[in-house]
PDB file of C-alpha atoms and ligand atoms in Angstrom:
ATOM      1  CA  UNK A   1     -21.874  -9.412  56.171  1.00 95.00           C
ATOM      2  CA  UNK A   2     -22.612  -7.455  53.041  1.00 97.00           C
ATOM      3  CA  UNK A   3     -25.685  -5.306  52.754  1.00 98.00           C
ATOM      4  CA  UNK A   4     -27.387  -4.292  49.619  1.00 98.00           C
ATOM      5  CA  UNK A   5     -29.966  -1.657  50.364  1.00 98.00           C
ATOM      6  CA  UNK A   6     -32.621  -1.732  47.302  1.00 98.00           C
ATOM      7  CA  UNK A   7     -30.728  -4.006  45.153  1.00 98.00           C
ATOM      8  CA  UNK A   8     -33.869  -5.086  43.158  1.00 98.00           C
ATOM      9  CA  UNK A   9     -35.972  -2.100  41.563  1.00 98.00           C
ATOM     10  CA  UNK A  10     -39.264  -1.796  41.891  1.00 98.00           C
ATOM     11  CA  UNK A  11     -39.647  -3.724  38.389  1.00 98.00           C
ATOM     12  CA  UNK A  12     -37.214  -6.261  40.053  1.00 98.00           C
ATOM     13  CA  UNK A  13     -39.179  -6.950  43.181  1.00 98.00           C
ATOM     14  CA  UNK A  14     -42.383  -7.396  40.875  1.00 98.00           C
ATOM     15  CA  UNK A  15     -40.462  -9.519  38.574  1.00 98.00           C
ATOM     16  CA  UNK A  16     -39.719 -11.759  41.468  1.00 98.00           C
ATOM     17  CA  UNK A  17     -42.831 -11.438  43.805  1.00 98.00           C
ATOM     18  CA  UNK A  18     -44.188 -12.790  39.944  1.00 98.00           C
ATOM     19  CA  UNK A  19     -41.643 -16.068  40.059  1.00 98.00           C
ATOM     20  CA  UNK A  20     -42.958 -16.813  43.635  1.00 98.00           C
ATOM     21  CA  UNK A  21     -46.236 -16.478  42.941  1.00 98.00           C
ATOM     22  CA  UNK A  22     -45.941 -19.067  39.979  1.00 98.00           C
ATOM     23  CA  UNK A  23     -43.781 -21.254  43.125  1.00 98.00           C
ATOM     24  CA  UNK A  24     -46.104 -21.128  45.675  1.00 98.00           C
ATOM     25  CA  UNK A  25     -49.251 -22.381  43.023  1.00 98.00           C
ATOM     26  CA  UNK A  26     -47.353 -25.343  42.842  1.00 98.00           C
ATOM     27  CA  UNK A  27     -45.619 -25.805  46.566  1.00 98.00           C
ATOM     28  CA  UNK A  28     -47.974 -24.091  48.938  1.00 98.00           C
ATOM     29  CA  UNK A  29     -46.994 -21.961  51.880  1.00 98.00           C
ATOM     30  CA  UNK A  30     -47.253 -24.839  55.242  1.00 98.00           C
ATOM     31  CA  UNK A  31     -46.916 -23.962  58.760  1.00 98.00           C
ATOM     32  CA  UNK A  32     -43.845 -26.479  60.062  1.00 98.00           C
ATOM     33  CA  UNK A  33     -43.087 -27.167  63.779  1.00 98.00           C
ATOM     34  CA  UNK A  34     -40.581 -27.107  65.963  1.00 97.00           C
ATOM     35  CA  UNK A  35     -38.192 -30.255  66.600  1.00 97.00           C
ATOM     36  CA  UNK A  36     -39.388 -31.884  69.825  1.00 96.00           C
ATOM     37  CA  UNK A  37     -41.772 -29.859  70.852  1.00 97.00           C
ATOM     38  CA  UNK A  38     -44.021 -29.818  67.785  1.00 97.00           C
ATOM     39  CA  UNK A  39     -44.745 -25.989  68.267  1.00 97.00           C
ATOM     40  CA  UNK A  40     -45.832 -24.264  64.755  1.00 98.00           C
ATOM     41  CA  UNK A  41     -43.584 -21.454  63.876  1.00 98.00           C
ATOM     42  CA  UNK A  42     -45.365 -18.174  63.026  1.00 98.00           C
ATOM     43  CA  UNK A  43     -43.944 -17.723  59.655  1.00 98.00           C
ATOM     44  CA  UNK A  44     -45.319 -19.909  56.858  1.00 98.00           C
ATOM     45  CA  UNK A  45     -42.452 -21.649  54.261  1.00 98.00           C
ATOM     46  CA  UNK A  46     -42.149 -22.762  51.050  1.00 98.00           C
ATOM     47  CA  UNK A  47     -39.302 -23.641  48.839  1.00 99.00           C
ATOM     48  CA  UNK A  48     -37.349 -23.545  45.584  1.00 98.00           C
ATOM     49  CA  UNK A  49     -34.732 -25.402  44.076  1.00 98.00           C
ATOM     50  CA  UNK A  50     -33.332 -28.794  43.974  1.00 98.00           C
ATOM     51  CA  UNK A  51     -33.461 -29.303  47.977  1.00 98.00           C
ATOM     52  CA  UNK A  52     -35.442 -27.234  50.393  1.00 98.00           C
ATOM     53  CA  UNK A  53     -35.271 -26.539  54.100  1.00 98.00           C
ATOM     54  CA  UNK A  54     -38.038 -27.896  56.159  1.00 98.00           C
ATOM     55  CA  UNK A  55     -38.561 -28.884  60.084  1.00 98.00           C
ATOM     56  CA  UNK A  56     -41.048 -31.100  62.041  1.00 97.00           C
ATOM     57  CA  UNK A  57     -41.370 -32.347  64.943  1.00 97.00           C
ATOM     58  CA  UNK A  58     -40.579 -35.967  64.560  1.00 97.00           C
ATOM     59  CA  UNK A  59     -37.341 -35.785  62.262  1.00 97.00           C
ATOM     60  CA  UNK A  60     -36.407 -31.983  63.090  1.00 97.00           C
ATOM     61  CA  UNK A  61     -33.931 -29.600  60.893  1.00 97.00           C
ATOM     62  CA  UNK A  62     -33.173 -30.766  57.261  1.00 98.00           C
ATOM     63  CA  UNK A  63     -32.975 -30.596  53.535  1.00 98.00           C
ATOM     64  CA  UNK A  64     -34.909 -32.399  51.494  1.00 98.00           C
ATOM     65  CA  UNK A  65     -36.137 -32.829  47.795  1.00 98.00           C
ATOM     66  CA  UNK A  66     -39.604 -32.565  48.370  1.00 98.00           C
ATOM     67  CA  UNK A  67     -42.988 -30.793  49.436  1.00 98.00           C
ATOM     68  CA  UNK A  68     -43.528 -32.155  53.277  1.00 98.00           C
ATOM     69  CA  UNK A  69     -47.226 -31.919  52.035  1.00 98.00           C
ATOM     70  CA  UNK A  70     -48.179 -32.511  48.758  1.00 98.00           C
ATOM     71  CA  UNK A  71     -44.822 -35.301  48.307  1.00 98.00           C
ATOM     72  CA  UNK A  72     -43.956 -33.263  44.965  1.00 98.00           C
ATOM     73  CA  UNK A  73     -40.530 -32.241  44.372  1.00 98.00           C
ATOM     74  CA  UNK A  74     -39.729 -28.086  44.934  1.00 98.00           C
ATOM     75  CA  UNK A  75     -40.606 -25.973  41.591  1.00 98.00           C
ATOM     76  CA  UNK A  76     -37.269 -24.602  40.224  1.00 98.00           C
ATOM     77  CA  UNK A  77     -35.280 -22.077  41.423  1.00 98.00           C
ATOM     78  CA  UNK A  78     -36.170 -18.766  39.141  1.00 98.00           C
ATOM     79  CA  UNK A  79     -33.152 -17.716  36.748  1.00 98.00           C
ATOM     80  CA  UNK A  80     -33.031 -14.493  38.153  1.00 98.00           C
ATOM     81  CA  UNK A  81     -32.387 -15.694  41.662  1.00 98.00           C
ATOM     82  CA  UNK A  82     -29.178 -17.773  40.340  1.00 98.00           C
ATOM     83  CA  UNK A  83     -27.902 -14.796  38.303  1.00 98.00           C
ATOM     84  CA  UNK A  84     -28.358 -12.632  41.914  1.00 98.00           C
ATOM     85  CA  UNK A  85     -26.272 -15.532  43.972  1.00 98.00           C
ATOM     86  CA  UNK A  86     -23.637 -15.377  40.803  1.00 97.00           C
ATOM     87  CA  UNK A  87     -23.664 -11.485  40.664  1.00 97.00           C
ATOM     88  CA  UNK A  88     -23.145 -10.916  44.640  1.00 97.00           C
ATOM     89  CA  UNK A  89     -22.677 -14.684  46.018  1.00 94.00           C
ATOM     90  CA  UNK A  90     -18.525 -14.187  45.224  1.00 93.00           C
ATOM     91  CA  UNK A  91     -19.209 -18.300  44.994  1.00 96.00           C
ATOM     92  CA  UNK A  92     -18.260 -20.336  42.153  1.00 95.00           C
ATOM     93  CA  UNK A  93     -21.011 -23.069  42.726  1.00 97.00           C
ATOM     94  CA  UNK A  94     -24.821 -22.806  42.179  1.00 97.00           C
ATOM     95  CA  UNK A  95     -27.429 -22.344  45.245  1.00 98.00           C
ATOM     96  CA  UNK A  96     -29.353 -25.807  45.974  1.00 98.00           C
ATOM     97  CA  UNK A  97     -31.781 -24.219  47.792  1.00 98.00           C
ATOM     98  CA  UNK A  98     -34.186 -21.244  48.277  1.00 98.00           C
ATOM     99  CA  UNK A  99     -36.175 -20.783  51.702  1.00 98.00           C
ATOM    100  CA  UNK A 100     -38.947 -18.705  51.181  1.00 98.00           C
ATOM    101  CA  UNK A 101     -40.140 -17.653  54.875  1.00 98.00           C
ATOM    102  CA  UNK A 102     -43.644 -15.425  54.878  1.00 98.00           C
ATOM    103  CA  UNK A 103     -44.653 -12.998  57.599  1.00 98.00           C
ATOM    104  CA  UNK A 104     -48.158 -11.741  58.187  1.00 98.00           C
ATOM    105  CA  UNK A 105     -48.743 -10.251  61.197  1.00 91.00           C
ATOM    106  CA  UNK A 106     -47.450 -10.792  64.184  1.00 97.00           C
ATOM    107  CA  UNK A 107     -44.865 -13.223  62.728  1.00 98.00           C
ATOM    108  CA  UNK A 108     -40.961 -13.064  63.723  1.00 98.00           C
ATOM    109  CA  UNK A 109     -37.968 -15.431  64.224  1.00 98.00           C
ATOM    110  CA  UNK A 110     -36.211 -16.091  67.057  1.00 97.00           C
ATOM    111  CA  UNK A 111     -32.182 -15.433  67.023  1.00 97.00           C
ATOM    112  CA  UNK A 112     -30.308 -18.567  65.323  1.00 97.00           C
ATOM    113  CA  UNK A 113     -27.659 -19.800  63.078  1.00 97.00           C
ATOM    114  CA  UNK A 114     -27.879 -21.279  59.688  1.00 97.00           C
ATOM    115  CA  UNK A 115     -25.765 -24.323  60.518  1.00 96.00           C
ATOM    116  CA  UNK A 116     -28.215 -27.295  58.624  1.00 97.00           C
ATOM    117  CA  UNK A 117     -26.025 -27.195  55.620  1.00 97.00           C
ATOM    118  CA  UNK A 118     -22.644 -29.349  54.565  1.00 95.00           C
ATOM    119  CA  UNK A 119     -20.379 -26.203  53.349  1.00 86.00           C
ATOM    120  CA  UNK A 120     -19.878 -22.831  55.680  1.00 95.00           C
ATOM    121  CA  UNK A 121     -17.603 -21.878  52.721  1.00 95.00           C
ATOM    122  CA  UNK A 122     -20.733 -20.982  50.905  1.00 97.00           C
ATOM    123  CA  UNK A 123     -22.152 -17.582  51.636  1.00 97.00           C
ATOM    124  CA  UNK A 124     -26.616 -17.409  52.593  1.00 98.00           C
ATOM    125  CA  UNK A 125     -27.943 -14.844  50.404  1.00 98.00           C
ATOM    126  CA  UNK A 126     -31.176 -13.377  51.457  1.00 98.00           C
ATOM    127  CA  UNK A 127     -33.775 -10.922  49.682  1.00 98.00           C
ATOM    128  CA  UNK A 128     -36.604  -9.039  51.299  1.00 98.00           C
ATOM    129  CA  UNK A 129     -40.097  -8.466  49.608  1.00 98.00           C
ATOM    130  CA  UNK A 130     -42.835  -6.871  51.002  1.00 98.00           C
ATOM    131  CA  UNK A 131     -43.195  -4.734  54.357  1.00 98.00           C
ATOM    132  CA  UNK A 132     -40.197  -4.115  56.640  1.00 98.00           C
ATOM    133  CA  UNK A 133     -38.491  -6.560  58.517  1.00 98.00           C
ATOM    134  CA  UNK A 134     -36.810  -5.732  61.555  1.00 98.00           C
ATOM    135  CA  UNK A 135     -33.118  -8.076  61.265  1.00 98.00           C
ATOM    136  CA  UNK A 136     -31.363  -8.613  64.379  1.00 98.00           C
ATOM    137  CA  UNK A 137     -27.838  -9.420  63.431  1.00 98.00           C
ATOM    138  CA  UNK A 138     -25.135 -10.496  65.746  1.00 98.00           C
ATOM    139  CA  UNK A 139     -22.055 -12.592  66.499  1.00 97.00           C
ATOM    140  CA  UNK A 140     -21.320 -16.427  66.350  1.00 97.00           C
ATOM    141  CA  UNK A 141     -21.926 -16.433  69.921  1.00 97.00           C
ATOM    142  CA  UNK A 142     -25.786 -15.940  71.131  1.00 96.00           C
ATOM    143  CA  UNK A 143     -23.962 -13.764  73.652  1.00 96.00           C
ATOM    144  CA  UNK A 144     -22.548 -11.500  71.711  1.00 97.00           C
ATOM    145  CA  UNK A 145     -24.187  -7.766  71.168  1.00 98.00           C
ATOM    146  CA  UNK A 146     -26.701  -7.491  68.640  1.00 98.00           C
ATOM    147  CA  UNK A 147     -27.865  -4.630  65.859  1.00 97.00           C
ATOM    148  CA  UNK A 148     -30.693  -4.199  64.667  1.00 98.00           C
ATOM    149  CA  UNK A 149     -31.269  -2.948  60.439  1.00 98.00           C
ATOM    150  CA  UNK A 150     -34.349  -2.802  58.790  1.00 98.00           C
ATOM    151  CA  UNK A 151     -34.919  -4.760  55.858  1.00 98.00           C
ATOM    152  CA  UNK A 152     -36.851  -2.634  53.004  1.00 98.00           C
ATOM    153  CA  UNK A 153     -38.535  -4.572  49.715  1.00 98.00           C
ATOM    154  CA  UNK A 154     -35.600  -4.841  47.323  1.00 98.00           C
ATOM    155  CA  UNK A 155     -32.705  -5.342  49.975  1.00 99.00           C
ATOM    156  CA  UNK A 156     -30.537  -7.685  49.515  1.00 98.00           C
ATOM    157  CA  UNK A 157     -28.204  -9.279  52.634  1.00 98.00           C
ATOM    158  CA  UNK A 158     -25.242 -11.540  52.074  1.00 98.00           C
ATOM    159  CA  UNK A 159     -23.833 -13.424  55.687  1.00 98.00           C
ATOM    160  CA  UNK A 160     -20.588 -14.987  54.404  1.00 97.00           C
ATOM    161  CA  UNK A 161     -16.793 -14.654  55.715  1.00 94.00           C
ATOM    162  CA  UNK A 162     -16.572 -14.564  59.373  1.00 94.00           C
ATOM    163  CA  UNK A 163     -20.633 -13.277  59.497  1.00 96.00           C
ATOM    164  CA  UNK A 164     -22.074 -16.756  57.326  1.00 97.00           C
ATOM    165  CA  UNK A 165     -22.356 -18.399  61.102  1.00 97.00           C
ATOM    166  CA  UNK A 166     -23.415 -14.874  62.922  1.00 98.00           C
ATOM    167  CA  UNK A 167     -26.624 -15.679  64.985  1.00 98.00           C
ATOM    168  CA  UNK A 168     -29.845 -13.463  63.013  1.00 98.00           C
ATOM    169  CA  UNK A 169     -33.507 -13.162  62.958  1.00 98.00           C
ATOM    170  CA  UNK A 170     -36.903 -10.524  62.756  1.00 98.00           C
ATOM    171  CA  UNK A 171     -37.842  -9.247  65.150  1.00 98.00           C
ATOM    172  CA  UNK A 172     -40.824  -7.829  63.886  1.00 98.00           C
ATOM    173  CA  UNK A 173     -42.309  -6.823  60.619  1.00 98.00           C
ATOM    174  CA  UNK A 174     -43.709  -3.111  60.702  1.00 98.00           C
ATOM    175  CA  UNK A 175     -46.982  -3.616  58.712  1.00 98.00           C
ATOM    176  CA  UNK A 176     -48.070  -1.180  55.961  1.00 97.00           C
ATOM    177  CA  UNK A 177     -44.633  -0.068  54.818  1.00 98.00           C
ATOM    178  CA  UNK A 178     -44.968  -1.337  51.326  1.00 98.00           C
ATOM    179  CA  UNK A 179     -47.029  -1.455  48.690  1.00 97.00           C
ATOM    180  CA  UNK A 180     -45.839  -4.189  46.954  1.00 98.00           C
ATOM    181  CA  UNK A 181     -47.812  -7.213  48.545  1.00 98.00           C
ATOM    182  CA  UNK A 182     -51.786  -6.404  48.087  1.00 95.00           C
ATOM    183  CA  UNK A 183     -52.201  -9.397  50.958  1.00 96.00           C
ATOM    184  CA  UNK A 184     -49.325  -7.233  52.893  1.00 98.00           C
ATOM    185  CA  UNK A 185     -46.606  -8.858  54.987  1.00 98.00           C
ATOM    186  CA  UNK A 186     -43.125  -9.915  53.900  1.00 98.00           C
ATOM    187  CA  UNK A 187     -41.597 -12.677  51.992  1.00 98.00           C
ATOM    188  CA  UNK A 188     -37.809 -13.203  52.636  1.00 98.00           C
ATOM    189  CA  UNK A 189     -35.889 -15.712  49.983  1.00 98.00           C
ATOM    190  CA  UNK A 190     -32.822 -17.321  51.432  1.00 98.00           C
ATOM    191  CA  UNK A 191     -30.453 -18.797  49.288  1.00 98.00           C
ATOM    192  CA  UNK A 192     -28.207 -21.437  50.182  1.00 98.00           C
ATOM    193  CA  UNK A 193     -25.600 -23.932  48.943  1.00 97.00           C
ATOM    194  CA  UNK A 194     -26.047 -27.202  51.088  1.00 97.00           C
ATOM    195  CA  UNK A 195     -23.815 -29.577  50.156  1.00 96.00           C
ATOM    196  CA  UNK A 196     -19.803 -29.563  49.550  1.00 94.00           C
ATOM    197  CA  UNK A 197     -19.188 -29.453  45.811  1.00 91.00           C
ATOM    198  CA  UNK A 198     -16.804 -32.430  44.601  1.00 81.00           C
TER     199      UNK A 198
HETATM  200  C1  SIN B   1     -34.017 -16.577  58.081  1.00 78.36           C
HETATM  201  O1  SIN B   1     -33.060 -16.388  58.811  1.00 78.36           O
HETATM  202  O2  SIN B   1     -34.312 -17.711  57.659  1.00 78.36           O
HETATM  203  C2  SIN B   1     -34.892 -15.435  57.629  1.00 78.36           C
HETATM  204  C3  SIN B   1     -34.294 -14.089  57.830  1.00 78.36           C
HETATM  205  C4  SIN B   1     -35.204 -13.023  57.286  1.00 78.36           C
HETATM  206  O3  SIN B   1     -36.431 -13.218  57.254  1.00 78.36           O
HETATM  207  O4  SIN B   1     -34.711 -11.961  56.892  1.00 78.36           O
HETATM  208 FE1  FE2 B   2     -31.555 -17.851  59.063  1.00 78.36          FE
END
């Protein structure tokens, strides 16, 4: 895992908490459910890019080209997030998809693995805007120990190498730590490359 503590200025995080603002007019922020079970998750997505990640409870964990609500195809995936994957990725192929995940409140995510995609060669590139988020980061087992970093507006984490399958998630967001979200909460972007490139 590589860790990039305030990799996007303050001008950089408004720069990009502009590009999602312009995303999320056109692909809201839905609540999706849980596979089986239909439970809502507490953090609200949206997505970028040419494919985006998305889960119900009829057809479960997937990618796919389009909006689950409005049917529309994901807005594009901002320049300056492909020039981040290219400057820090150390992968020759473009990202297909960005996961935007927002946390208000009470919001977290339980420990898992980012396993829905073709290529493990391909690091997940995440950026943090917005109050802290308290990452949980551990092995490829679910039994292995866990450590806990918190994720400041501007960080930037790369899983990739023996880490792009380590198990991960918030714990809890510690609200009021930034100033850079009037509604407050957090907005993480992950970044992934889904399928293998031929
Ligand atoms: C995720 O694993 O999809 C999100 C991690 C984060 O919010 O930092
Ligand atoms: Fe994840």
């Amino acid at each position: 895992m590589q860790y990039f503590p305030q990799k996007l200025d303050p001008g950089g995080q408004s720069a990009l908490l502009g590009e999602l603002r312009r995303i999320m007019a056109q692909a809201p922020l839905y609540t999706p459910t849980m596979p089986r079970s239909g439970r809502p998750m507490s953090v609200r997505m949206t997505n970028c890019g040419p494919l985006g990640w998305v889960t119900d409870k009829e057809r479960g964990y997937r990618y796919q080209a389009t909006h689950p609500e409005t049917g529309k195809p994901w807005p594009p995936m901002p320049q300056m997030l492909l020039d981040l994957w290219h400057d820090v990725g150390g992968y020759p192929f473009p990202p297909e998809a960005c996961l935007v995940n927002y946390y208000a409140g009470p919001a977290k995510m339980g420990l898992h693995q980012d396993r829905d995609e073709e290529d493990f060669a391909a690091p997940v590139l995440s950026v943090s805007l917005g109050d802290i988020g308290v990452f949980r980061v551990g092995g490829r087992s679910r039994k292995d120990p866990t450590r806990k970093l918190e994720l400041r507006s501007g960080d930037v984490v790369v899983l990739d190498g023996e880490d792009r399958l380590a198990f991960h998630g918030i714990d809890r967001i510690l609200p009021g730590t930034s100033e850079l979200l009037l509604e407050g909460g957090r907005f993480n972007l992950t970044l992934r490359r889904v399928s293998k490139p031929s």
